[in-house]
Structure formats: structure tokens, C-alpha cells
GROMACS .gro file of C-alpha atoms in nm:
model
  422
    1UNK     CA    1   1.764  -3.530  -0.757
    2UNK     CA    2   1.704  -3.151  -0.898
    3UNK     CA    3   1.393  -3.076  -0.896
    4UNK     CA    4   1.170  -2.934  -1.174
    5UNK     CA    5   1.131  -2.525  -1.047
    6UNK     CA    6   0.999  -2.406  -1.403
    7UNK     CA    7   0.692  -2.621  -1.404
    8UNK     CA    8   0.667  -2.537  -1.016
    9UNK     CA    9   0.677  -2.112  -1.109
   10UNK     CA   10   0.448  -2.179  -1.377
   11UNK     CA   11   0.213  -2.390  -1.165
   12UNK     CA   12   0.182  -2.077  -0.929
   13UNK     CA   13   0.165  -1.823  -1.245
   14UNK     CA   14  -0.150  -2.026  -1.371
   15UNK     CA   15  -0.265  -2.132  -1.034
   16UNK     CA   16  -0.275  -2.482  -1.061
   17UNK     CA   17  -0.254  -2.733  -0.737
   18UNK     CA   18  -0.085  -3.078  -0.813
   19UNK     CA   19  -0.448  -3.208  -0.855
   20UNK     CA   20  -0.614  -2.962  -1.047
   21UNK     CA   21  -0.293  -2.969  -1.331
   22UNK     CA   22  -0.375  -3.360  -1.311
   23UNK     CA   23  -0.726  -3.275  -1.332
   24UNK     CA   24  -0.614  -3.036  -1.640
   25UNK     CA   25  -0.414  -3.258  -1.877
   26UNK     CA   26  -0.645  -3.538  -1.813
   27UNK     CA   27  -0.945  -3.308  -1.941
   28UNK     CA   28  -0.723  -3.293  -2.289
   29UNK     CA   29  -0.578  -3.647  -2.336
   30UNK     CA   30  -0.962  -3.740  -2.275
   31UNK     CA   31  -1.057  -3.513  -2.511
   32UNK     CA   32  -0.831  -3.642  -2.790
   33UNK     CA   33  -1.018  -3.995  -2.687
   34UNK     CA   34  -0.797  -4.129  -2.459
   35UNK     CA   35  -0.788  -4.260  -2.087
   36UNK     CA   36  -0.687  -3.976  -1.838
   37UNK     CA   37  -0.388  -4.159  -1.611
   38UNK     CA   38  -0.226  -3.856  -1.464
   39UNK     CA   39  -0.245  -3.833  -1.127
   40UNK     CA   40  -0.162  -3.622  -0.790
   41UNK     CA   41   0.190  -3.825  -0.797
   42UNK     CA   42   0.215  -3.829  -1.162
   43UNK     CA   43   0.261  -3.412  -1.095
   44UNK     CA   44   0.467  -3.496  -0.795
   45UNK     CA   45   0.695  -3.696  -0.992
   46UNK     CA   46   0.747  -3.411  -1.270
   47UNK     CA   47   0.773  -3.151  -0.999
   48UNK     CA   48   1.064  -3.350  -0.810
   49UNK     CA   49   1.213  -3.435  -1.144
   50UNK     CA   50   1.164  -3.794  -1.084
   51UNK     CA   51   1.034  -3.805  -1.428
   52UNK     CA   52   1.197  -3.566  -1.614
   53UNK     CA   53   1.055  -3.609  -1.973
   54UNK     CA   54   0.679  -3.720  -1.919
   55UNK     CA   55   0.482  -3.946  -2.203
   56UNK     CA   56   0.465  -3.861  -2.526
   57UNK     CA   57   0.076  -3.827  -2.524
   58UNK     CA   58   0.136  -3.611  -2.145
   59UNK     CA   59   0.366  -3.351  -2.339
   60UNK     CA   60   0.140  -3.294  -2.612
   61UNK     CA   61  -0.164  -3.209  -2.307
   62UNK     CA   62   0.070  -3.027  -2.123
   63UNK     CA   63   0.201  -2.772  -2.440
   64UNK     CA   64  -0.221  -2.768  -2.458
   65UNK     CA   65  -0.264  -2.653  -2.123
   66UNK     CA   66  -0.006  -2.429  -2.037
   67UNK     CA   67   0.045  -2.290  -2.410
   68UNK     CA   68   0.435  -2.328  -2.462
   69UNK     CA   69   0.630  -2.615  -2.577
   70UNK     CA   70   0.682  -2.818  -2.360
   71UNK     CA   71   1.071  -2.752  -2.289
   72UNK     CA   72   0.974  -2.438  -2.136
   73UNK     CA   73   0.808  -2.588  -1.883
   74UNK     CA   74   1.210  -2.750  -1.725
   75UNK     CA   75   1.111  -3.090  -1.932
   76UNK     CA   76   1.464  -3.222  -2.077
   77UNK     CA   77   1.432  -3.467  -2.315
   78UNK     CA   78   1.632  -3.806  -2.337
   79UNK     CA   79   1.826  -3.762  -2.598
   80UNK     CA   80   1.824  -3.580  -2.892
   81UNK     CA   81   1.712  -3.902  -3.092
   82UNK     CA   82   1.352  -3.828  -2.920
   83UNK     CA   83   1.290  -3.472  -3.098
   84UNK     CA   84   1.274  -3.647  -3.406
   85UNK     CA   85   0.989  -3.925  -3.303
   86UNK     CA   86   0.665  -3.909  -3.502
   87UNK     CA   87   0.436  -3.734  -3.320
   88UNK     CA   88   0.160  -3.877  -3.158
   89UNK     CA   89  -0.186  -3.910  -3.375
   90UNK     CA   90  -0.243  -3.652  -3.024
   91UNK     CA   91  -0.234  -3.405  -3.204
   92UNK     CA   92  -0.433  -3.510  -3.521
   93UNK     CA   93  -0.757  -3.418  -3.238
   94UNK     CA   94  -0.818  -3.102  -3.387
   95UNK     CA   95  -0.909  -3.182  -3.740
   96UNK     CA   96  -1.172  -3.458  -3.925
   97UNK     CA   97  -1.079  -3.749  -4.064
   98UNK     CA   98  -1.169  -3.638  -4.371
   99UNK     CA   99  -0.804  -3.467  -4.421
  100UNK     CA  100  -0.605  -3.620  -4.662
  101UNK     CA  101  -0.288  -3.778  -4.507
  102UNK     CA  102  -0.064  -3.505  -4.645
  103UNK     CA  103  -0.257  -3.203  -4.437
  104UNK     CA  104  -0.231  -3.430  -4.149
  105UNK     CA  105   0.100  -3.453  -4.137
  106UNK     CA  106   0.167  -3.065  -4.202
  107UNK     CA  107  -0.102  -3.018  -3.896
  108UNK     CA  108   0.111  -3.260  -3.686
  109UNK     CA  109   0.393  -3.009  -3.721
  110UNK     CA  110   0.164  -2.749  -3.542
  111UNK     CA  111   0.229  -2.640  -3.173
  112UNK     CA  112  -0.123  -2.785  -3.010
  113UNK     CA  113  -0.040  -2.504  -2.766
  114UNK     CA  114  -0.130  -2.198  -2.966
  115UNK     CA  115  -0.475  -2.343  -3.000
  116UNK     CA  116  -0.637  -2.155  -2.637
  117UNK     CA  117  -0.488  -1.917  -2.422
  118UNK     CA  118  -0.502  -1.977  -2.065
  119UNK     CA  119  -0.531  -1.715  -1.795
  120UNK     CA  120  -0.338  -1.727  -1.489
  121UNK     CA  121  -0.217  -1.599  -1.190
  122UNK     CA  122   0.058  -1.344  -1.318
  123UNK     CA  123  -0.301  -1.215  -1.487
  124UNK     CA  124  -0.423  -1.137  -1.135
  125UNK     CA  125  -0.103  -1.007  -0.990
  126UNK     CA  126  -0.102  -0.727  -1.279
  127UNK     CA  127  -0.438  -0.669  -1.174
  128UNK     CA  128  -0.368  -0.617  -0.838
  129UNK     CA  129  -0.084  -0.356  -0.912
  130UNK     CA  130  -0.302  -0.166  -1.107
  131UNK     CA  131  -0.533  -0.183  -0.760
  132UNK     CA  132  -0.206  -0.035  -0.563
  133UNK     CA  133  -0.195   0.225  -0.802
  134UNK     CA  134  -0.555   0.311  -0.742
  135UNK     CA  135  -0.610   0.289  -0.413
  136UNK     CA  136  -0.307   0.539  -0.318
  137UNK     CA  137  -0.435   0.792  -0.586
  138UNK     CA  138  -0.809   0.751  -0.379
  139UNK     CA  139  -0.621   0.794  -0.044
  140UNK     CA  140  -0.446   1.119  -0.195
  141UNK     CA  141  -0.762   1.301  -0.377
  142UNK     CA  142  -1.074   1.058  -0.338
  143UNK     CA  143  -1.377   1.106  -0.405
  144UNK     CA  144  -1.380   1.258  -0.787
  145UNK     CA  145  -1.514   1.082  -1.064
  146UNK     CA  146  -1.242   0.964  -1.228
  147UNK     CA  147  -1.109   0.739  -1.025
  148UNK     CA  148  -1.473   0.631  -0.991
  149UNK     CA  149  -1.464   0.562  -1.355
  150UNK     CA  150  -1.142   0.406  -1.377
  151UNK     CA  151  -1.212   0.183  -1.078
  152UNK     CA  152  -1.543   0.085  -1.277
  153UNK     CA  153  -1.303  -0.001  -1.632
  154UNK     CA  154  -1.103  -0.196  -1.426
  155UNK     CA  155  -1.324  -0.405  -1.285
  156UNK     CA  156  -1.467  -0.492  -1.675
  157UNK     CA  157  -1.099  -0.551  -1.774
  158UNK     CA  158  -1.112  -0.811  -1.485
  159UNK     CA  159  -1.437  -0.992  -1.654
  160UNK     CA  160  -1.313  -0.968  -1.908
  161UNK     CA  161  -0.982  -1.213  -1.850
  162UNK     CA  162  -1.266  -1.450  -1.721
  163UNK     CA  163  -1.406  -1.493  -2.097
  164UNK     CA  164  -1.110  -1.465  -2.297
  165UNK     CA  165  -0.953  -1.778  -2.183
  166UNK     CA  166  -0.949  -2.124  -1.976
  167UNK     CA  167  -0.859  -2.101  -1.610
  168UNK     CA  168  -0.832  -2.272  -1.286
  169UNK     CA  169  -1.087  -2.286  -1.016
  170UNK     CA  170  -0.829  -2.028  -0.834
  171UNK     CA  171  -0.767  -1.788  -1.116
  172UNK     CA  172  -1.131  -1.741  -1.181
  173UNK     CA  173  -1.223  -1.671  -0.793
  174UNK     CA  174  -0.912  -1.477  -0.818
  175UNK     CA  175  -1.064  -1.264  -1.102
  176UNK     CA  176  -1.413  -1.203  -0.946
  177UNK     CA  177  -1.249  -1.099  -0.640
  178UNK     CA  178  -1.019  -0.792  -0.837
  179UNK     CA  179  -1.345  -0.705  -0.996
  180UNK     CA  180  -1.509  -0.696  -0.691
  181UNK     CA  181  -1.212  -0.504  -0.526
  182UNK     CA  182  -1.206  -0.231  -0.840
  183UNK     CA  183  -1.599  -0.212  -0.820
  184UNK     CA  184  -1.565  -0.135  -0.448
  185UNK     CA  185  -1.347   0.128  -0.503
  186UNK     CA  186  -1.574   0.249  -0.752
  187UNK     CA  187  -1.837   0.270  -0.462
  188UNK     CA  188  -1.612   0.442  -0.220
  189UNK     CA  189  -1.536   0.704  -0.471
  190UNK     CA  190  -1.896   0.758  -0.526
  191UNK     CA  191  -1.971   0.778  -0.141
  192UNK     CA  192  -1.654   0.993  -0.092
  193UNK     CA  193  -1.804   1.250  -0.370
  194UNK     CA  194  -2.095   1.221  -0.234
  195UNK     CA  195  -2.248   1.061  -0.530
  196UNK     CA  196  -2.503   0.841  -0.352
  197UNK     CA  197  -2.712   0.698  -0.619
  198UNK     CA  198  -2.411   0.558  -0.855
  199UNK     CA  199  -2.344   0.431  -0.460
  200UNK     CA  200  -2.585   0.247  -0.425
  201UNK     CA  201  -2.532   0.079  -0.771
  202UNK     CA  202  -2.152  -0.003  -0.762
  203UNK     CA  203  -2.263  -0.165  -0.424
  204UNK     CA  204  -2.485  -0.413  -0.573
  205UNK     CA  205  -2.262  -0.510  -0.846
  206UNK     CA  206  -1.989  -0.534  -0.605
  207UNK     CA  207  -2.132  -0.760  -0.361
  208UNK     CA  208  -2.233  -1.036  -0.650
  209UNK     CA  209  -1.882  -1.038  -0.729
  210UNK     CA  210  -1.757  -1.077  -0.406
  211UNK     CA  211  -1.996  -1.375  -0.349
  212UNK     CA  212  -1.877  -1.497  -0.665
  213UNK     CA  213  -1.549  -1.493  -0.558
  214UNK     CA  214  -1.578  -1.628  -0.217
  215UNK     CA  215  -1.345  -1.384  -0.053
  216UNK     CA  216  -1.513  -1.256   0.302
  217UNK     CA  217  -1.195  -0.967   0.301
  218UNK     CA  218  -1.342  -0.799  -0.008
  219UNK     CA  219  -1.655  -0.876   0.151
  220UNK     CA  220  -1.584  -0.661   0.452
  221UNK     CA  221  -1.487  -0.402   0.279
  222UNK     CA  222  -1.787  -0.354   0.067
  223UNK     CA  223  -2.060  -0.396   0.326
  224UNK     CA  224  -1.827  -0.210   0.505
  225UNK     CA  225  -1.855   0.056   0.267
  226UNK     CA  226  -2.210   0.029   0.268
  227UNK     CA  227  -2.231   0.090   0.620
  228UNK     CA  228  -2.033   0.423   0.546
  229UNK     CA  229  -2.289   0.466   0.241
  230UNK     CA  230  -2.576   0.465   0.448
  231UNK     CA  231  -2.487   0.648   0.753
  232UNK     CA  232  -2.370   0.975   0.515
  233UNK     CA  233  -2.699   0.922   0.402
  234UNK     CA  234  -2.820   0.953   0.761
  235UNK     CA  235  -3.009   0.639   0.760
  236UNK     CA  236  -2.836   0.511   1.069
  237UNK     CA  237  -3.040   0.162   1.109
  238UNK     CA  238  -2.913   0.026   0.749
  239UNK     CA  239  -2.557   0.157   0.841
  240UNK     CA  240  -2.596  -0.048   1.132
  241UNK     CA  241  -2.742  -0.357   0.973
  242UNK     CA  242  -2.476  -0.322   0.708
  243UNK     CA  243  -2.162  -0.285   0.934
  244UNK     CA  244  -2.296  -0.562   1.115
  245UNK     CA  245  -2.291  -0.783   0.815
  246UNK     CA  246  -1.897  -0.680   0.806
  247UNK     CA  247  -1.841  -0.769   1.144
  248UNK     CA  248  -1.944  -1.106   1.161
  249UNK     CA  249  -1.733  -1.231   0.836
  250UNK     CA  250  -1.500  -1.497   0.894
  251UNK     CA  251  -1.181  -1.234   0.804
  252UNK     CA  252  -1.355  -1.000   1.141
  253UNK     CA  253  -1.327  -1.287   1.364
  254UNK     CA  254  -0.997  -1.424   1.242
  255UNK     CA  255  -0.798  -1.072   1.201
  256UNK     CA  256  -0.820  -0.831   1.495
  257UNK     CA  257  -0.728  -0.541   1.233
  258UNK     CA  258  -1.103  -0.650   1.076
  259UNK     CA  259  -1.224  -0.618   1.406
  260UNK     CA  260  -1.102  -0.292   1.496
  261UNK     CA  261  -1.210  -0.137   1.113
  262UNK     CA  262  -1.542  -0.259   1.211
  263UNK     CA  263  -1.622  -0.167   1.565
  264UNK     CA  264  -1.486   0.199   1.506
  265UNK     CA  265  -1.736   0.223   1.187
  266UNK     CA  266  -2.013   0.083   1.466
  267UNK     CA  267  -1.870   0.380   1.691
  268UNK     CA  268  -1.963   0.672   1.428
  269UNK     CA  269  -2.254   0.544   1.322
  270UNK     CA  270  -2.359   0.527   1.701
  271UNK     CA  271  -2.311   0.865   1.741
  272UNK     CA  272  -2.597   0.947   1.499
  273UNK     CA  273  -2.781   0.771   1.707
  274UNK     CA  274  -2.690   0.941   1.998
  275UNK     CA  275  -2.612   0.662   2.198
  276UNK     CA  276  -2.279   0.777   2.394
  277UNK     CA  277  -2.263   0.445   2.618
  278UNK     CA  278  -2.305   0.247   2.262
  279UNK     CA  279  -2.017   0.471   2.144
  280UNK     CA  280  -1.770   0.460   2.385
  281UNK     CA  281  -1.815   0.087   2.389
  282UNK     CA  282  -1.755   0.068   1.987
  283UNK     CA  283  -1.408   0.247   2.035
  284UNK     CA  284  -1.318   0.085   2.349
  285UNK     CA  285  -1.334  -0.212   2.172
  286UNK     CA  286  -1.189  -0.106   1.829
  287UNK     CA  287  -0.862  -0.021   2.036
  288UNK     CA  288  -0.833  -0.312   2.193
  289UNK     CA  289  -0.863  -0.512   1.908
  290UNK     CA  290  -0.605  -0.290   1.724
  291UNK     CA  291  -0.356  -0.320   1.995
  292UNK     CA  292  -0.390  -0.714   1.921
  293UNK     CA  293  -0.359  -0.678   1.580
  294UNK     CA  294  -0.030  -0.811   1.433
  295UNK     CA  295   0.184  -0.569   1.175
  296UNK     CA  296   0.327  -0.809   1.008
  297UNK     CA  297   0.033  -0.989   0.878
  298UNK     CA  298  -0.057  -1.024   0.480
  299UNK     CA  299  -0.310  -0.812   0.474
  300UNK     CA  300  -0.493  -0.679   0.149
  301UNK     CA  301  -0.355  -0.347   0.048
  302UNK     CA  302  -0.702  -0.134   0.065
  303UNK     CA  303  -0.671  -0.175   0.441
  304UNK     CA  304  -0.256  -0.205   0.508
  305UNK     CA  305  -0.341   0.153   0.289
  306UNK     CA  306  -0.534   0.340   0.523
  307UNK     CA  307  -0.640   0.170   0.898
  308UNK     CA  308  -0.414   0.259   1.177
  309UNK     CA  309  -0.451   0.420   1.469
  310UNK     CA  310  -0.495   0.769   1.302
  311UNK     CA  311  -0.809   0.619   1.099
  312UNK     CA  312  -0.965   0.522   1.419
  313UNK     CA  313  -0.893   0.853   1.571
  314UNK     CA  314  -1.032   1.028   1.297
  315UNK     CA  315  -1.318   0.768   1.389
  316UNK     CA  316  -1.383   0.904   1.726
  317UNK     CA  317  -1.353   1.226   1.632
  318UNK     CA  318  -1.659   1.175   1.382
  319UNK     CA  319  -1.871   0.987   1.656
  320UNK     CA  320  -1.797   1.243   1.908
  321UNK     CA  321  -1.871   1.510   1.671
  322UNK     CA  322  -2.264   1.354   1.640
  323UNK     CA  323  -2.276   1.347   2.015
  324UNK     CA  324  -2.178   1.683   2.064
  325UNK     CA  325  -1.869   1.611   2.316
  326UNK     CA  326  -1.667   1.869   2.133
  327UNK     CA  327  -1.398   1.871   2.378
  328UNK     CA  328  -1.359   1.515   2.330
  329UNK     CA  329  -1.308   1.512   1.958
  330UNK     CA  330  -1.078   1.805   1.937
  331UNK     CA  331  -0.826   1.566   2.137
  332UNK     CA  332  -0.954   1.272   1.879
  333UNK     CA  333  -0.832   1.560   1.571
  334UNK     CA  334  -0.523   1.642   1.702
  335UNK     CA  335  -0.402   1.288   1.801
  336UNK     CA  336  -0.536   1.160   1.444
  337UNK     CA  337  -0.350   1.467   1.322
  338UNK     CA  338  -0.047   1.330   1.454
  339UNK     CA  339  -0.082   1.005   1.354
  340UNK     CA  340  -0.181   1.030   0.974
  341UNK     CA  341   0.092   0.936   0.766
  342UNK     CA  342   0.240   1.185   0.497
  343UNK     CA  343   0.027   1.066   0.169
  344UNK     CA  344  -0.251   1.071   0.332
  345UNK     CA  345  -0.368   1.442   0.217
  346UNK     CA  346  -0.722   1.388   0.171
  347UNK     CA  347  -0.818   1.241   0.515
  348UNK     CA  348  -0.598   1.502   0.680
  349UNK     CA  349  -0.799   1.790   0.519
  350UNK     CA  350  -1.106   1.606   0.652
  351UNK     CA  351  -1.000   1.556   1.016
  352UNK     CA  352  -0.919   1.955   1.016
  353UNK     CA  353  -1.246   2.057   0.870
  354UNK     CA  354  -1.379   1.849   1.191
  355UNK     CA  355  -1.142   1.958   1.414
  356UNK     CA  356  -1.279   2.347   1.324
  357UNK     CA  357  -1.591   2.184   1.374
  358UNK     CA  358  -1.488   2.050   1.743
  359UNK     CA  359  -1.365   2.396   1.845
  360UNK     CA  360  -1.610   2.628   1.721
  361UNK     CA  361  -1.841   2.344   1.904
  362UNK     CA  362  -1.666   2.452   2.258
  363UNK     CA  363  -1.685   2.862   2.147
  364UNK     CA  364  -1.320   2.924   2.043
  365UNK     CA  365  -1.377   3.096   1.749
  366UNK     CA  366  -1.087   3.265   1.635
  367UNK     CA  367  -0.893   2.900   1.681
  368UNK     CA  368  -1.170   2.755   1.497
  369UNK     CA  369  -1.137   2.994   1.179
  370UNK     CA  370  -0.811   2.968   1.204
  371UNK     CA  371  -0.774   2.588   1.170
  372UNK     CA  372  -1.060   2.593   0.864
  373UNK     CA  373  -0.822   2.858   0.717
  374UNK     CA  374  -0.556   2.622   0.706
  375UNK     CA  375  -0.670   2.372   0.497
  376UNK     CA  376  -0.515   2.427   0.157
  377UNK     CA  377  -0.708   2.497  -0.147
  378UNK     CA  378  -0.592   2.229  -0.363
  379UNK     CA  379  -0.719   1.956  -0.490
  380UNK     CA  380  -0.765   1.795  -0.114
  381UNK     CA  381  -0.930   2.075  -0.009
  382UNK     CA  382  -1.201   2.116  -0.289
  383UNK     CA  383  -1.260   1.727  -0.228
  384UNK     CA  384  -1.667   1.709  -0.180
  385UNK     CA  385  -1.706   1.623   0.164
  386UNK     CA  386  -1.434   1.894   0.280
  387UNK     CA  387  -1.629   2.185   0.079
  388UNK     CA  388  -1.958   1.993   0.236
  389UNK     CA  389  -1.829   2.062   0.584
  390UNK     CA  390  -1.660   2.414   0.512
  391UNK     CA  391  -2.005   2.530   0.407
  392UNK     CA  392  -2.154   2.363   0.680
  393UNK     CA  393  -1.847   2.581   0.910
  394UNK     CA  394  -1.962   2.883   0.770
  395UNK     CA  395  -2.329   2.867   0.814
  396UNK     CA  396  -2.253   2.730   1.190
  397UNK     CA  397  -2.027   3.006   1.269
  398UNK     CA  398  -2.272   3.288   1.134
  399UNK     CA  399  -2.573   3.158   1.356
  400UNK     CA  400  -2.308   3.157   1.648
  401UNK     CA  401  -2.141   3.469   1.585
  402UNK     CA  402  -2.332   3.708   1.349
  403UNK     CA  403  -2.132   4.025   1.399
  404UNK     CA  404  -1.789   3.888   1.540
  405UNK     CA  405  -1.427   3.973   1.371
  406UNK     CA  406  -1.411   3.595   1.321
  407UNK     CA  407  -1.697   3.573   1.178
  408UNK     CA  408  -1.579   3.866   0.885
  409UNK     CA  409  -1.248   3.753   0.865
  410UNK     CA  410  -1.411   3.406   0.760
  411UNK     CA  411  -1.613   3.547   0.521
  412UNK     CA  412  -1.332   3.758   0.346
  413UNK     CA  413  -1.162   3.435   0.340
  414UNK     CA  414  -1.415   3.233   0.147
  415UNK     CA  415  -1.472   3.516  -0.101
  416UNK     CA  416  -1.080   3.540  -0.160
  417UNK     CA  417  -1.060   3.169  -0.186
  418UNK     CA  418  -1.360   3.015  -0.335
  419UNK     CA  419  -1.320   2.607  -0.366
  420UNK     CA  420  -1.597   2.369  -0.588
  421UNK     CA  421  -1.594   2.023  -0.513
  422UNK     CA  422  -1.445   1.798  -0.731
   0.00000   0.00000   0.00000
């Protein structure tokens, strides 16, 4: 017996479980005022093709529900003897009885499947593409406003889907949780451009949708993110509180990646703190939990995107940076270095800004003004937190080394190459 694969691709575009398309058509027959008899096996039998051409009153529910005749969903009918039987007074639901008979039977003619459109799960998927998109052109430049902005239009494009049509219980958790994935990615952008009020906004918004969506990965990431927020902010006790939040999601104790993202966050913010026991403790434990962390797992694409062992190098390098163990996170920069993967231009114009950092830390100057010379002035390297840190290079290295050659050829360097955050 062939089974019915249309209806099964279109049960997965809308989103539907056996039940809840039961659940679905009998909401419509019982809205037309009769008894809703479809059940888990009724489903069962169309998806098997055990029933191949369902009840007259059941095809006129499902072209409702699914908004297509009812052929395109791999129904074959009998015979050709049964496209010419009346229609069922089904479809007569939609008007008053007050019709005359002749506009009834020209309304019976009508599709009752262009009445509602119905969102489903292809709806998501382009969503999430669109997501892709964005989250490799914030791993390339980050931080400027427009990608805030965009991330911010895309999350109302996602609410808006929610109004604009029926849906499953799926779809719709579906759609809070892209809107809650583009709004965090609105509040990265704003912490990455150092934007910190607009921050603290997108997180709000984001972490109603994520609650609304009941997804504890987008969940991570935005308190998370708010960890980040708040220790740039130097307010290392709601960074804490925040990360901590992350770390004890269900996704942190089920995926060892989680794990790892989150005890290497703990890590830097510990080194505000100046805790170095609390620190080395973070990162021994975000590398173990890496090493157990399986590659081939479906992950979300925010974090397949940009955690690997570079990211938690680049980590440790920030911790150790707070601490002041210099020599330690100039072997943190160069493994990071290493590591990062091609596209990953913005976070490998950060790492060398702290890497300069690290060895003008230890008194190697001329290496020092050598490796901030080498970040590029393009877009990467006028990102807001690289210019931040530059600046912060400069002053550093004048207070070290007043009158040094270094300490000129730096500042012929920055005249002849002036960057503005972006």
C-alpha cells in the first residue's frame, strides 16, 4: 500500500502532528455545525493511504485548512463520476440563509480554501535563512547599526506571520522563537557597537519572546548576551547573575557545547573580578566540556557560527587580560589566532588588538606596535570595540613609554591612518 507523502510534506510544511491536523479539521466541520469524527487514526489512515479519498464533508475541512484543493494534498479520487457530486451544504457555512438558492449554488462552486491563509513551517524555514544570512554578515563586521536595525525588522516581519494567519501550536512557538532569535541579534549588535542603552532594550523584548516561545537555546543565548552586556558595562555581579541564568537552562545541561559557551563567559567575567582561582576553574571546565561536545550535533546556527575552540581562546585571553597575566594571554591570542576560521574577520581584529594589549602588558613594545599596526583599516578594524581598544593601546603605551621610537612610530601611524567606529 503507497503511502500518501504529499499530505505527509505538507504536514511538516504547516507543522501539524497527526493529532493536531485531527484537532484542525474537526475545529471546521464543527464549525459548519457538524460532529468532529476525525481522529489520530483517521490521519494515520490518509497518511498510509489506507483511505485514499477521505469523506466528502473531511475534503471540504481539509481544502479549509491547508488552503489548496484537496488533490494537492496526494488525495485521488474514485472515479471520475465523484468530481461531479453535489457538493456538500459544507460549504454553504460561510453565507446566511437568507441567500436565495441561486447565489448558493454559485457560492458552492467556490474553493472554501481561499477563505484564510494558514502559516506554516516553510514560513519559519525562510525565516531562518534570512537568520543565516545575518548572523554571518554580524560575524564578518558586527557591531554597526544596520544590522542592528535589520535584525530589529526582522524580528517584526516574524510577528507579523503570527497575525496574518491561522497556525499550529508549533508554527506559532516557532515564530516567537525567530523573533526572539532576530531581536537577540539586534542586542548583540548593540553590545558589539557599544550601544548599551538600545542593549538593554532589545534584551527585554527579546527575553518575552523567548519565554513565549519556550525555546531554552534562544534563551541561552540572550541571557547569555546579557551577561556579555553587563560585564562591558563593568557591572560584573549582573554579568554574573545573568550568565548564571544561561547556565542552568535545560539546553546547558543537555549539550556540552552550552556548557562550554557558558563557563568560558563565567571565566571573563571572573577576571573583572579578579578572582584568578575562579578563572582558571571557568576555563578548565569550559574545555572539558568542549572536548565532550559532539560535532555532529543539530545545533542552532548562531552558535555552530561562532563557538569553537578559537572563541574560547579568545575567552581566556580576555579573562587573563583583567587579571593582568599578560604572558598567559599572549599564548591565549596566538592559539585563538590560529584557530579562528577564515570569515571570521571581526573577532580576529579583536583578538589582535588584545594580543598588543598582552605584549605591551609584558614590556615588548616594538612587538606590541607592531601587532596593533597590523590590524587592517577596513571595515573590521574601525568596528567600535577595536577603535575602543586601539585608543585604549595608545594612551597605555604613552604612560609606559613617553619618549620611546615605539611610542612615535605609533603615533605617526594613527595620524596616517585615522579609523571612526562604525
Amino acid at each position: 500500500m503507497e503511502g500518501n507523502e504529499i499530505l505527509k510534506r505538507r504536514m511538516d510544511d504547516e507543522g501539524f502532528t497527526q493529532a493536531e491536523l485531527a484537532e484542525a479539521v474537526n475545529a471546521d466541520l464543527r464549525a459548519a455545525g457538524y460532529e468532529g469524527t476525525v481522529s489520530d487514526r483517521t490521519v494515520r489512515n490518509w497518511l498510509t493511504g489506507k483511505s485514499r479519498w477521505p469523506h466528502q464533508r473531511q475534503r471540504a475541512a481539509l481544502e479549509a485548512v491547508f488552503n489548496c484543493p484537496v488533490t494537492e494534498l496526494g488525495f485521488v479520487p474514485r472515479g471520475e463520476s465523484s468530481r461531479s457530486v453535489p457538493e456538500d451544504p459544507v460549504h454553504r457555512r460561510r453565507f446566511t440563509g437568507a441567500a436565495a438558492a441561486a447565489a448558493v449554488a454559485a457560492v458552492s462552486a467556490a474553493p472554501a480554501y481561499a477563505a484564510q491563509p494558514r502559516v506554516g513551517m516553510s514560513d519559519v524555514q525562510r525565516l531562518l535563512s534570512k537568520f543565516a544570512v545575518l548572523i554571518a554578515s554580524d560575524h564578518r563586521y558586527g557591531g554597526k547599526l544596520t544590522i542592528e536595525t535589520q535584525a530589529s525588522a526582522l524580528a517584526g516581519e516574524a510577528l507579523a506571520l503570527q497575525a496574518r494567519g491561522t497556525a499550529t501550536q508549533r508554527v506559532r512557538g516557532a515564530l516567537y522563537g525567530c523573533a526572539a532569535s532576530f531581536t537577540s541579534s539586534a542586542l548583540w549588535a548593540a553590545i558589539d557597537g557599544r550601544r548599551f542603552d538600545a542593549a538593554q532594550r532589545h534584551f527585554d523584548r527579546a527575553s518575552s519572546l523567548a519565554s513565549m516561545s519556550g525555546d531554552s537555546t534562544i534563551a541561552f543565548r540572550i541571557w547569555s548576551h546579557a551577561g556579555s552586556l553587563f560585564r562591558h558595562m563593568a557591572r560584573p555581579a549582573d554579568a554574573l547573575a545573568a550568565n548564571d541564568v544561561a547556565r542552568r537552562l535545560p539546553i546547558a545541561r543537555r549539550d556540552p557545547l552550552f556548557a562550554s559557551l557558558g563557563h568560558a563567559r563565567h571565566a571573563a567575567i571572573h577576571g573583572l573580578t579578579g578572582e584568578h582561582h575562579a578563572v582558571r576553574q571557568a576555563l578548565g571546565h569550559a574545555q572539558e566540556a568542549l572536548q565532550q561536545a559532539r560535532p555532529d550535533e543539530q545545533r542552532p546556527v548562531w552558535i555552530n557560527a561562532f563557538y569553537d575552540q578559537a572563541e574560547l581562546e579568545s575567552l581566556a585571553l580576555a579573562a587573563c587580560l583583567s587579571l593582568g597575566a599578560y604572558d598567559e594571554a599572549e599564548a591565549h591570542a596566538h592559539r585563538s589566532l590560529a584557530l579562528l576560521r577564515p570569515e571570521m574577520q571581526r573577532s580576529r581584529a579583536i583578538t589582535t588588538a588584545r594580543l598588543a594589549h598582552a605584549q605591551l602588558g609584558q614590556g615588548d613594545l616594538e612587538p606590541a606596535v607592531a601587532t596593533a599596526m597590523s590590524i587592517p583599516a577596513d571595515p573590521t578594524g574601525q568596528h567600535p570595540r577595536v577603535t575602543t581598544m586601539l585608543d585604549d593601546f595608545g594612551n597605555a603605551l604613552r604612560i609606559a613609554a613617553p619618549s620611546s621610537e615605539s611610542t612615535r612610530t605609533w603615533h605617526q601611524y594613527t595620524r596616517a591612518t585615522p579609523r571612526s567606529p562604525q
